[in-house]
PDB file of C-alpha atoms in Angstrom:
ATOM      1  CA  MET H   1      -5.374  -2.954  15.571  1.00  0.00           C
ATOM      2  CA  ARG H   2      -7.993  -1.144  17.907  1.00  0.00           C
ATOM      3  CA  ASP H   3      -5.420  -2.372  20.893  1.00  0.00           C
ATOM      4  CA  TYR H   4      -3.233   1.319  20.623  1.00  0.00           C
ATOM      5  CA  LYS H   5      -0.834   2.351  22.950  1.00  0.00           C
ATOM      6  CA  ARG H   6      -0.275   5.849  23.867  1.00  0.00           C
ATOM      7  CA  LEU H   7       2.577   5.702  21.046  1.00  0.00           C
ATOM      8  CA  THR H   8       2.439   3.907  18.282  1.00  0.00           C
ATOM      9  CA  ILE H   9       6.140   3.814  16.671  1.00  0.00           C
ATOM     10  CA  ILE H  10       6.417   2.887  12.777  1.00  0.00           C
ATOM     11  CA  CYS H  11      10.005   1.860  11.217  1.00  0.00           C
ATOM     12  CA  GLY H  12      10.932   0.187   8.509  1.00  0.00           C
ATOM     13  CA  HIS H  13      13.092  -0.188   5.418  1.00  0.00           C
ATOM     14  CA  TYR H  14      12.817   2.162   2.535  1.00  0.00           C
ATOM     15  CA  GLY H  15       9.554   1.801   0.753  1.00  0.00           C
ATOM     16  CA  SER H  16       8.145  -0.355   3.298  1.00  0.00           C
ATOM     17  CA  GLY H  17       4.967   2.009   3.278  1.00  0.00           C
ATOM     18  CA  LYS H  18       5.286   3.415   6.361  1.00  0.00           C
ATOM     19  CA  THR H  19       3.886   6.931   6.065  1.00  0.00           C
ATOM     20  CA  ASN H  20       0.566   5.762   4.186  1.00  0.00           C
ATOM     21  CA  ILE H  21       0.301   3.346   7.637  1.00  0.00           C
ATOM     22  CA  ALA H  22       0.298   6.298   9.778  1.00  0.00           C
ATOM     23  CA  VAL H  23      -1.953   8.201   8.457  1.00  0.00           C
ATOM     24  CA  ASN H  24      -4.729   5.789   8.105  1.00  0.00           C
ATOM     25  CA  MET H  25      -3.769   4.386  11.836  1.00  0.00           C
ATOM     26  CA  ALA H  26      -3.768   8.338  12.986  1.00  0.00           C
ATOM     27  CA  LEU H  27      -7.223   8.419  10.820  1.00  0.00           C
ATOM     28  CA  GLU H  28      -8.851   5.079  12.324  1.00  0.00           C
ATOM     29  CA  LEU H  29      -7.393   5.748  15.711  1.00  0.00           C
ATOM     30  CA  CYS H  30      -8.990   9.727  16.338  1.00  0.00           C
ATOM     31  CA  LYS H  31     -12.587   7.507  15.952  1.00  0.00           C
ATOM     32  CA  ILE H  32     -12.217   6.359  19.516  1.00  0.00           C
ATOM     33  CA  ARG H  33      -9.639   8.778  21.573  1.00  0.00           C
ATOM     34  CA  GLU H  34      -9.721  12.664  21.465  1.00  0.00           C
ATOM     35  CA  ASN H  35      -5.935  14.259  21.566  1.00  0.00           C
ATOM     36  CA  VAL H  36      -4.222  12.629  18.366  1.00  0.00           C
ATOM     37  CA  ALA H  37      -1.155  13.721  16.983  1.00  0.00           C
ATOM     38  CA  VAL H  38       0.642  12.267  13.989  1.00  0.00           C
ATOM     39  CA  ALA H  39       4.372  13.249  13.912  1.00  0.00           C
ATOM     40  CA  ASP H  40       6.921  13.046  11.181  1.00  0.00           C
ATOM     41  CA  LEU H  41      10.658  11.836  12.576  1.00  0.00           C
ATOM     42  CA  ASP H  42      11.545  10.835   8.900  1.00  0.00           C
ATOM     43  CA  ILE H  43      14.332  12.955   7.485  1.00  0.00           C
ATOM     44  CA  VAL H  44      15.137  10.364   5.087  1.00  0.00           C
ATOM     45  CA  ASN H  45      12.481  10.301   2.694  1.00  0.00           C
ATOM     46  CA  PRO H  46      11.137  14.401   1.678  1.00  0.00           C
ATOM     47  CA  TYR H  47       9.459  13.033  -0.702  1.00  0.00           C
ATOM     48  CA  PHE H  48       6.882  11.126   0.972  1.00  0.00           C
ATOM     49  CA  ARG H  49       5.854  12.907   3.882  1.00  0.00           C
ATOM     50  CA  THR H  50       2.100  12.803   6.768  1.00  0.00           C
ATOM     51  CA  LYS H  51       1.826  16.675   5.466  1.00  0.00           C
ATOM     52  CA  ASP H  52       0.393  15.608   2.803  1.00  0.00           C
ATOM     53  CA  SER H  53      -2.260  14.450   4.402  1.00  0.00           C
ATOM     54  CA  GLU H  54      -2.744  17.701   6.341  1.00  0.00           C
ATOM     55  CA  GLU H  55      -6.124  19.062   4.995  1.00  0.00           C
ATOM     56  CA  ASP H  56      -7.396  15.604   6.455  1.00  0.00           C
ATOM     57  CA  PHE H  57      -5.859  15.559   9.907  1.00  0.00           C
ATOM     58  CA  LYS H  58      -7.292  19.323  10.141  1.00  0.00           C
ATOM     59  CA  ALA H  59     -10.831  17.915   9.083  1.00  0.00           C
ATOM     60  CA  ASN H  60     -10.758  14.922  12.094  1.00  0.00           C
ATOM     61  CA  GLY H  61      -8.925  17.033  14.439  1.00  0.00           C
ATOM     62  CA  ILE H  62      -5.374  15.264  14.345  1.00  0.00           C
ATOM     63  CA  LYS H  63      -2.121  17.700  15.646  1.00  0.00           C
ATOM     64  CA  LEU H  64       0.553  17.333  13.142  1.00  0.00           C
ATOM     65  CA  ILE H  65       4.426  17.593  14.592  1.00  0.00           C
ATOM     66  CA  CYS H  66       6.758  17.730  11.347  1.00  0.00           C
ATOM     67  CA  SER H  67       9.727  19.442  10.529  1.00  0.00           C
ATOM     68  CA  GLN H  68       9.485  23.342   8.874  1.00  0.00           C
ATOM     69  CA  PHE H  69      10.870  22.497   6.444  1.00  0.00           C
ATOM     70  CA  ALA H  70       8.096  18.998   5.470  1.00  0.00           C
ATOM     71  CA  ASN H  71       6.799  19.626   1.644  1.00  0.00           C
ATOM     72  CA  THR H  72       9.315  22.568   0.789  1.00  0.00           C
ATOM     73  CA  ASN H  73      11.794  22.635  -1.312  1.00  0.00           C
ATOM     74  CA  LEU H  74      14.515  22.872   1.233  1.00  0.00           C
ATOM     75  CA  ASP H  75      15.560  18.955   1.208  1.00  0.00           C
ATOM     76  CA  LEU H  76      16.925  19.655   5.093  1.00  0.00           C
ATOM     77  CA  PRO H  77      17.668  17.076   7.547  1.00  0.00           C
ATOM     78  CA  SER H  78      15.326  19.116  10.575  1.00  0.00           C
ATOM     79  CA  LEU H  79      13.495  17.826  13.212  1.00  0.00           C
ATOM     80  CA  PRO H  80      10.290  19.412  14.193  1.00  0.00           C
ATOM     81  CA  ALA H  81      10.584  22.204  16.655  1.00  0.00           C
ATOM     82  CA  ASP H  82       7.887  20.428  19.362  1.00  0.00           C
ATOM     83  CA  LEU H  83       9.873  16.630  19.141  1.00  0.00           C
ATOM     84  CA  TYR H  84       9.990  16.316  23.063  1.00  0.00           C
ATOM     85  CA  SER H  85       6.093  17.280  23.542  1.00  0.00           C
ATOM     86  CA  ILE H  86       5.780  13.271  22.028  1.00  0.00           C
ATOM     87  CA  THR H  87       7.304  11.977  25.446  1.00  0.00           C
ATOM     88  CA  ASP H  88       5.999  15.004  27.790  1.00  0.00           C
ATOM     89  CA  ASP H  89       2.476  14.989  27.043  1.00  0.00           C
ATOM     90  CA  LYS H  90       0.637  12.264  28.378  1.00  0.00           C
ATOM     91  CA  GLU H  91      -2.489  12.933  27.285  1.00  0.00           C
ATOM     92  CA  THR H  92      -1.963  12.939  23.804  1.00  0.00           C
ATOM     93  CA  SER H  93      -1.561   9.525  21.577  1.00  0.00           C
ATOM     94  CA  VAL H  94       1.215   9.371  18.691  1.00  0.00           C
ATOM     95  CA  ILE H  95       1.690   7.839  16.040  1.00  0.00           C
ATOM     96  CA  LEU H  96       5.110   8.073  15.059  1.00  0.00           C
ATOM     97  CA  ASP H  97       6.357   8.042  11.137  1.00  0.00           C
ATOM     98  CA  ILE H  98      10.171   6.762  11.332  1.00  0.00           C
ATOM     99  CA  GLY H  99      12.883   7.547   8.470  1.00  0.00           C
ATOM    100  CA  GLY H 100      14.167   4.139   6.490  1.00  0.00           C
ATOM    101  CA  ASP H 101      16.423   1.679   7.769  1.00  0.00           C
ATOM    102  CA  ASP H 102      18.605   2.828  10.828  1.00  0.00           C
ATOM    103  CA  ARG H 103      20.173   6.129   9.344  1.00  0.00           C
ATOM    104  CA  GLY H 104      16.168   7.483   9.818  1.00  0.00           C
ATOM    105  CA  ALA H 105      16.143   5.407  13.256  1.00  0.00           C
ATOM    106  CA  PHE H 106      19.116   7.727  14.871  1.00  0.00           C
ATOM    107  CA  ALA H 107      15.965  10.337  15.068  1.00  0.00           C
ATOM    108  CA  LEU H 108      13.538   8.371  17.498  1.00  0.00           C
ATOM    109  CA  GLY H 109      16.960   7.602  19.522  1.00  0.00           C
ATOM    110  CA  ARG H 110      16.814  10.850  21.110  1.00  0.00           C
ATOM    111  CA  LEU H 111      13.312   9.993  22.706  1.00  0.00           C
ATOM    112  CA  SER H 112      14.104   6.529  23.517  1.00  0.00           C
ATOM    113  CA  PRO H 113      15.388   6.509  27.068  1.00  0.00           C
ATOM    114  CA  GLU H 114      11.968   8.312  27.772  1.00  0.00           C
ATOM    115  CA  ILE H 115       9.626   6.094  25.710  1.00  0.00           C
ATOM    116  CA  ILE H 116      11.009   2.844  27.395  1.00  0.00           C
ATOM    117  CA  LYS H 117      10.795   4.563  30.689  1.00  0.00           C
ATOM    118  CA  GLU H 118       7.033   5.409  30.070  1.00  0.00           C
ATOM    119  CA  ASN H 119       6.729   1.499  28.593  1.00  0.00           C
ATOM    120  CA  ASN H 120       3.322   2.644  27.293  1.00  0.00           C
ATOM    121  CA  TYR H 121       4.495   1.711  22.958  1.00  0.00           C
ATOM    122  CA  ASP H 122       4.467  -0.514  20.235  1.00  0.00           C
ATOM    123  CA  MET H 123       6.830  -0.204  17.359  1.00  0.00           C
ATOM    124  CA  TYR H 124       6.108  -1.745  14.588  1.00  0.00           C
ATOM    125  CA  TYR H 125       8.044  -3.220  11.882  1.00  0.00           C
ATOM    126  CA  VAL H 126       6.712  -2.867   8.198  1.00  0.00           C
ATOM    127  CA  ILE H 127       7.504  -4.985   5.480  1.00  0.00           C
ATOM    128  CA  ASN H 128       7.795  -5.603   1.816  1.00  0.00           C
ATOM    129  CA  LYS H 129       7.995  -8.355   0.670  1.00  0.00           C
ATOM    130  CA  TYR H 130       8.390  -6.912  -3.043  1.00  0.00           C
ATOM    131  CA  ARG H 131      11.516  -4.921  -2.265  1.00  0.00           C
ATOM    132  CA  PRO H 132      14.845  -4.827  -3.331  1.00  0.00           C
ATOM    133  CA  LEU H 133      16.608  -4.634   0.017  1.00  0.00           C
ATOM    134  CA  THR H 134      14.110  -7.332   1.600  1.00  0.00           C
ATOM    135  CA  PRO H 135      13.702 -10.208  -1.265  1.00  0.00           C
ATOM    136  CA  ASP H 136      13.264 -13.047   2.334  1.00  0.00           C
ATOM    137  CA  ALA H 137      13.116 -13.083   5.947  1.00  0.00           C
ATOM    138  CA  GLU H 138      16.980 -13.295   6.680  1.00  0.00           C
ATOM    139  CA  SER H 139      17.388 -10.171   4.802  1.00  0.00           C
ATOM    140  CA  ALA H 140      14.419  -8.663   6.622  1.00  0.00           C
ATOM    141  CA  TYR H 141      15.504  -9.555  10.309  1.00  0.00           C
ATOM    142  CA  GLU H 142      19.359  -8.010   9.527  1.00  0.00           C
ATOM    143  CA  ILE H 143      17.441  -4.523   9.091  1.00  0.00           C
ATOM    144  CA  MET H 144      14.770  -4.970  11.460  1.00  0.00           C
ATOM    145  CA  LEU H 145      18.363  -5.171  14.023  1.00  0.00           C
ATOM    146  CA  GLU H 146      19.887  -2.412  12.680  1.00  0.00           C
ATOM    147  CA  ILE H 147      16.635  -0.086  13.058  1.00  0.00           C
ATOM    148  CA  GLU H 148      16.551  -2.223  16.315  1.00  0.00           C
ATOM    149  CA  ALA H 149      20.578  -0.941  17.385  1.00  0.00           C
ATOM    150  CA  ALA H 150      20.093   2.355  15.816  1.00  0.00           C
ATOM    151  CA  CYS H 151      16.670   3.783  18.265  1.00  0.00           C
ATOM    152  CA  GLY H 152      17.545   2.036  21.197  1.00  0.00           C
ATOM    153  CA  ILE H 153      14.545   0.049  21.159  1.00  0.00           C
ATOM    154  CA  LYS H 154      12.954  -3.064  20.570  1.00  0.00           C
ATOM    155  CA  PHE H 155      10.268  -4.272  17.994  1.00  0.00           C
ATOM    156  CA  THR H 156       6.571  -5.140  19.489  1.00  0.00           C
ATOM    157  CA  GLY H 157       5.497  -6.634  16.275  1.00  0.00           C
ATOM    158  CA  ILE H 158       5.273  -6.745  12.593  1.00  0.00           C
ATOM    159  CA  LEU H 159       3.030  -5.498   9.914  1.00  0.00           C
ATOM    160  CA  ASN H 160       3.023  -6.579   6.873  1.00  0.00           C
ATOM    161  CA  ASN H 161       2.824  -4.389   3.901  1.00  0.00           C
ATOM    162  CA  SER H 162       3.836  -6.476   0.572  1.00  0.00           C
ATOM    163  CA  ASN H 163       2.469  -4.526  -2.054  1.00  0.00           C
ATOM    164  CA  LEU H 164       3.183  -3.860  -5.219  1.00  0.00           C
ATOM    165  CA  GLY H 165       1.773  -0.224  -5.615  1.00  0.00           C
ATOM    166  CA  SER H 166      -1.848   0.302  -7.656  1.00  0.00           C
ATOM    167  CA  GLN H 167      -0.704  -2.720  -9.431  1.00  0.00           C
ATOM    168  CA  THR H 168      -1.250  -4.883  -6.447  1.00  0.00           C
ATOM    169  CA  SER H 169      -3.324  -7.874  -6.595  1.00  0.00           C
ATOM    170  CA  ALA H 170      -4.837 -10.562  -4.033  1.00  0.00           C
ATOM    171  CA  GLU H 171      -2.786 -12.892  -5.350  1.00  0.00           C
ATOM    172  CA  ASP H 172       0.294 -11.164  -4.280  1.00  0.00           C
ATOM    173  CA  VAL H 173      -1.008 -10.632  -0.845  1.00  0.00           C
ATOM    174  CA  LEU H 174      -1.432 -13.872  -0.756  1.00  0.00           C
ATOM    175  CA  ASN H 175       1.644 -14.600  -1.528  1.00  0.00           C
ATOM    176  CA  SER H 176       3.472 -12.662   1.159  1.00  0.00           C
ATOM    177  CA  LEU H 177       2.050 -14.443   4.118  1.00  0.00           C
ATOM    178  CA  GLU H 178       4.929 -16.865   4.159  1.00  0.00           C
ATOM    179  CA  PHE H 179       7.249 -14.640   3.884  1.00  0.00           C
ATOM    180  CA  ALA H 180       5.649 -12.284   6.967  1.00  0.00           C
ATOM    181  CA  ASP H 181       5.129 -15.656   9.184  1.00  0.00           C
ATOM    182  CA  ARG H 182       9.007 -17.318   8.399  1.00  0.00           C
ATOM    183  CA  LEU H 183      10.037 -13.855   9.525  1.00  0.00           C
ATOM    184  CA  SER H 184       7.577 -13.803  12.704  1.00  0.00           C
ATOM    185  CA  GLU H 185       9.454 -17.635  12.943  1.00  0.00           C
ATOM    186  CA  ILE H 186      12.986 -16.358  13.397  1.00  0.00           C
ATOM    187  CA  SER H 187      12.183 -12.951  15.777  1.00  0.00           C
ATOM    188  CA  SER H 188       9.488 -14.210  17.679  1.00  0.00           C
ATOM    189  CA  LEU H 189       7.147 -11.337  17.277  1.00  0.00           C
ATOM    190  CA  PRO H 190       4.096 -11.632  15.973  1.00  0.00           C
ATOM    191  CA  VAL H 191       2.265 -10.432  12.517  1.00  0.00           C
ATOM    192  CA  LYS H 192       0.284  -8.139  14.127  1.00  0.00           C
ATOM    193  CA  ALA H 193      -1.661  -6.508  10.615  1.00  0.00           C
ATOM    194  CA  THR H 194      -1.296  -6.870   7.014  1.00  0.00           C
ATOM    195  CA  CYS H 195      -1.904  -3.813   5.357  1.00  0.00           C
ATOM    196  CA  ILE H 196      -3.787  -3.986   2.494  1.00  0.00           C
ATOM    197  CA  GLU H 197      -5.434  -1.476   0.147  1.00  0.00           C
ATOM    198  CA  LYS H 198      -9.603  -1.220   0.628  1.00  0.00           C
ATOM    199  CA  ARG H 199      -9.628  -2.337  -2.578  1.00  0.00           C
ATOM    200  CA  LEU H 200      -8.620  -5.664  -1.822  1.00  0.00           C
ATOM    201  CA  GLU H 201     -10.584  -5.814   1.705  1.00  0.00           C
ATOM    202  CA  ASP H 202     -13.726  -7.902  -0.304  1.00  0.00           C
ATOM    203  CA  GLU H 203     -11.584 -10.203  -1.831  1.00  0.00           C
ATOM    204  CA  LEU H 204      -8.686 -11.242   1.140  1.00  0.00           C
ATOM    205  CA  LYS H 205     -11.812 -10.480   4.572  1.00  0.00           C
ATOM    206  CA  ASP H 206     -12.366 -14.672   4.488  1.00  0.00           C
ATOM    207  CA  LYS H 207      -8.502 -15.077   3.734  1.00  0.00           C
ATOM    208  CA  ILE H 208      -6.582 -13.303   5.902  1.00  0.00           C
ATOM    209  CA  PRO H 209      -6.920 -12.886   9.555  1.00  0.00           C
ATOM    210  CA  ASN H 210      -6.375  -9.035  11.354  1.00  0.00           C
ATOM    211  CA  LEU H 211      -5.935  -6.978   7.543  1.00  0.00           C
ATOM    212  CA  PHE H 212      -5.981  -3.640   8.059  1.00  0.00           C
ATOM    213  CA  SER H 213      -7.913  -2.317   5.089  1.00  0.00           C
ATOM    214  CA  MET H 214      -6.017   1.446   4.156  1.00  0.00           C
ATOM    215  CA  LYS H 215      -7.088   4.463   2.149  1.00  0.00           C
ATOM    216  CA  LEU H 216      -3.445   5.347  -0.522  1.00  0.00           C
ATOM    217  CA  GLN H 217      -2.199   9.188   0.491  1.00  0.00           C
ATOM    218  CA  ASN H 218      -2.707  11.462  -2.171  1.00  0.00           C
ATOM    219  CA  LYS H 219       0.968  13.082  -2.734  1.00  0.00           C
ATOM    220  CA  ILE H 220       1.111  17.179  -2.938  1.00  0.00           C
ATOM    221  CA  ILE H 221       2.965  17.638  -5.915  1.00  0.00           C
ATOM    222  CA  ASP H 222       3.709  21.377  -5.922  1.00  0.00           C
ATOM    223  CA  GLY H 223       3.184  23.803  -8.557  1.00  0.00           C
TER     224      GLY H 223
END
């Protein structure tokens, strides 16, 4: 995953694990580039937010672009005030975390003309075989087309993030490969990486190419 463009856009269906991938990508990217930012454009699911990793971002010099209402008790579909810095500031590499399905992708549509004009982006479709909305590749493909139509940008690759949370086994990941390959065949998009929790790396590193090992994001509980 080290061939990052200036903009890396993470989209997918509800519960596919987009935010955790975005956080881990940013933490990897800051090791090889200066001026890294994460933009949280998820106006659909206020519970899992990149802001939960704000301390990690600060420690690694990563800028966070997010709504002023993120991680508050106000469930408001608000976009960041500095939204257009994502496309205006060409010196900063940005990981964009987009909301679930086509509804969330509408927020990205505000930026799509400038993103397409610059043409220095990848947009990855995150899939999870074990979510009810995508039990097969055909269902996942339908959602992919809906997201593209909503935001006006075409996907460039697939990230297989099939998991069952903390109960995920190496076998669960292996059993998802056929699903990912079938979607790749239908969509004519490459599977850029298979995303796994770091604890599974030793079991899978010799069995699956292009692994992206991740630390799970901690959820901040207000209280």
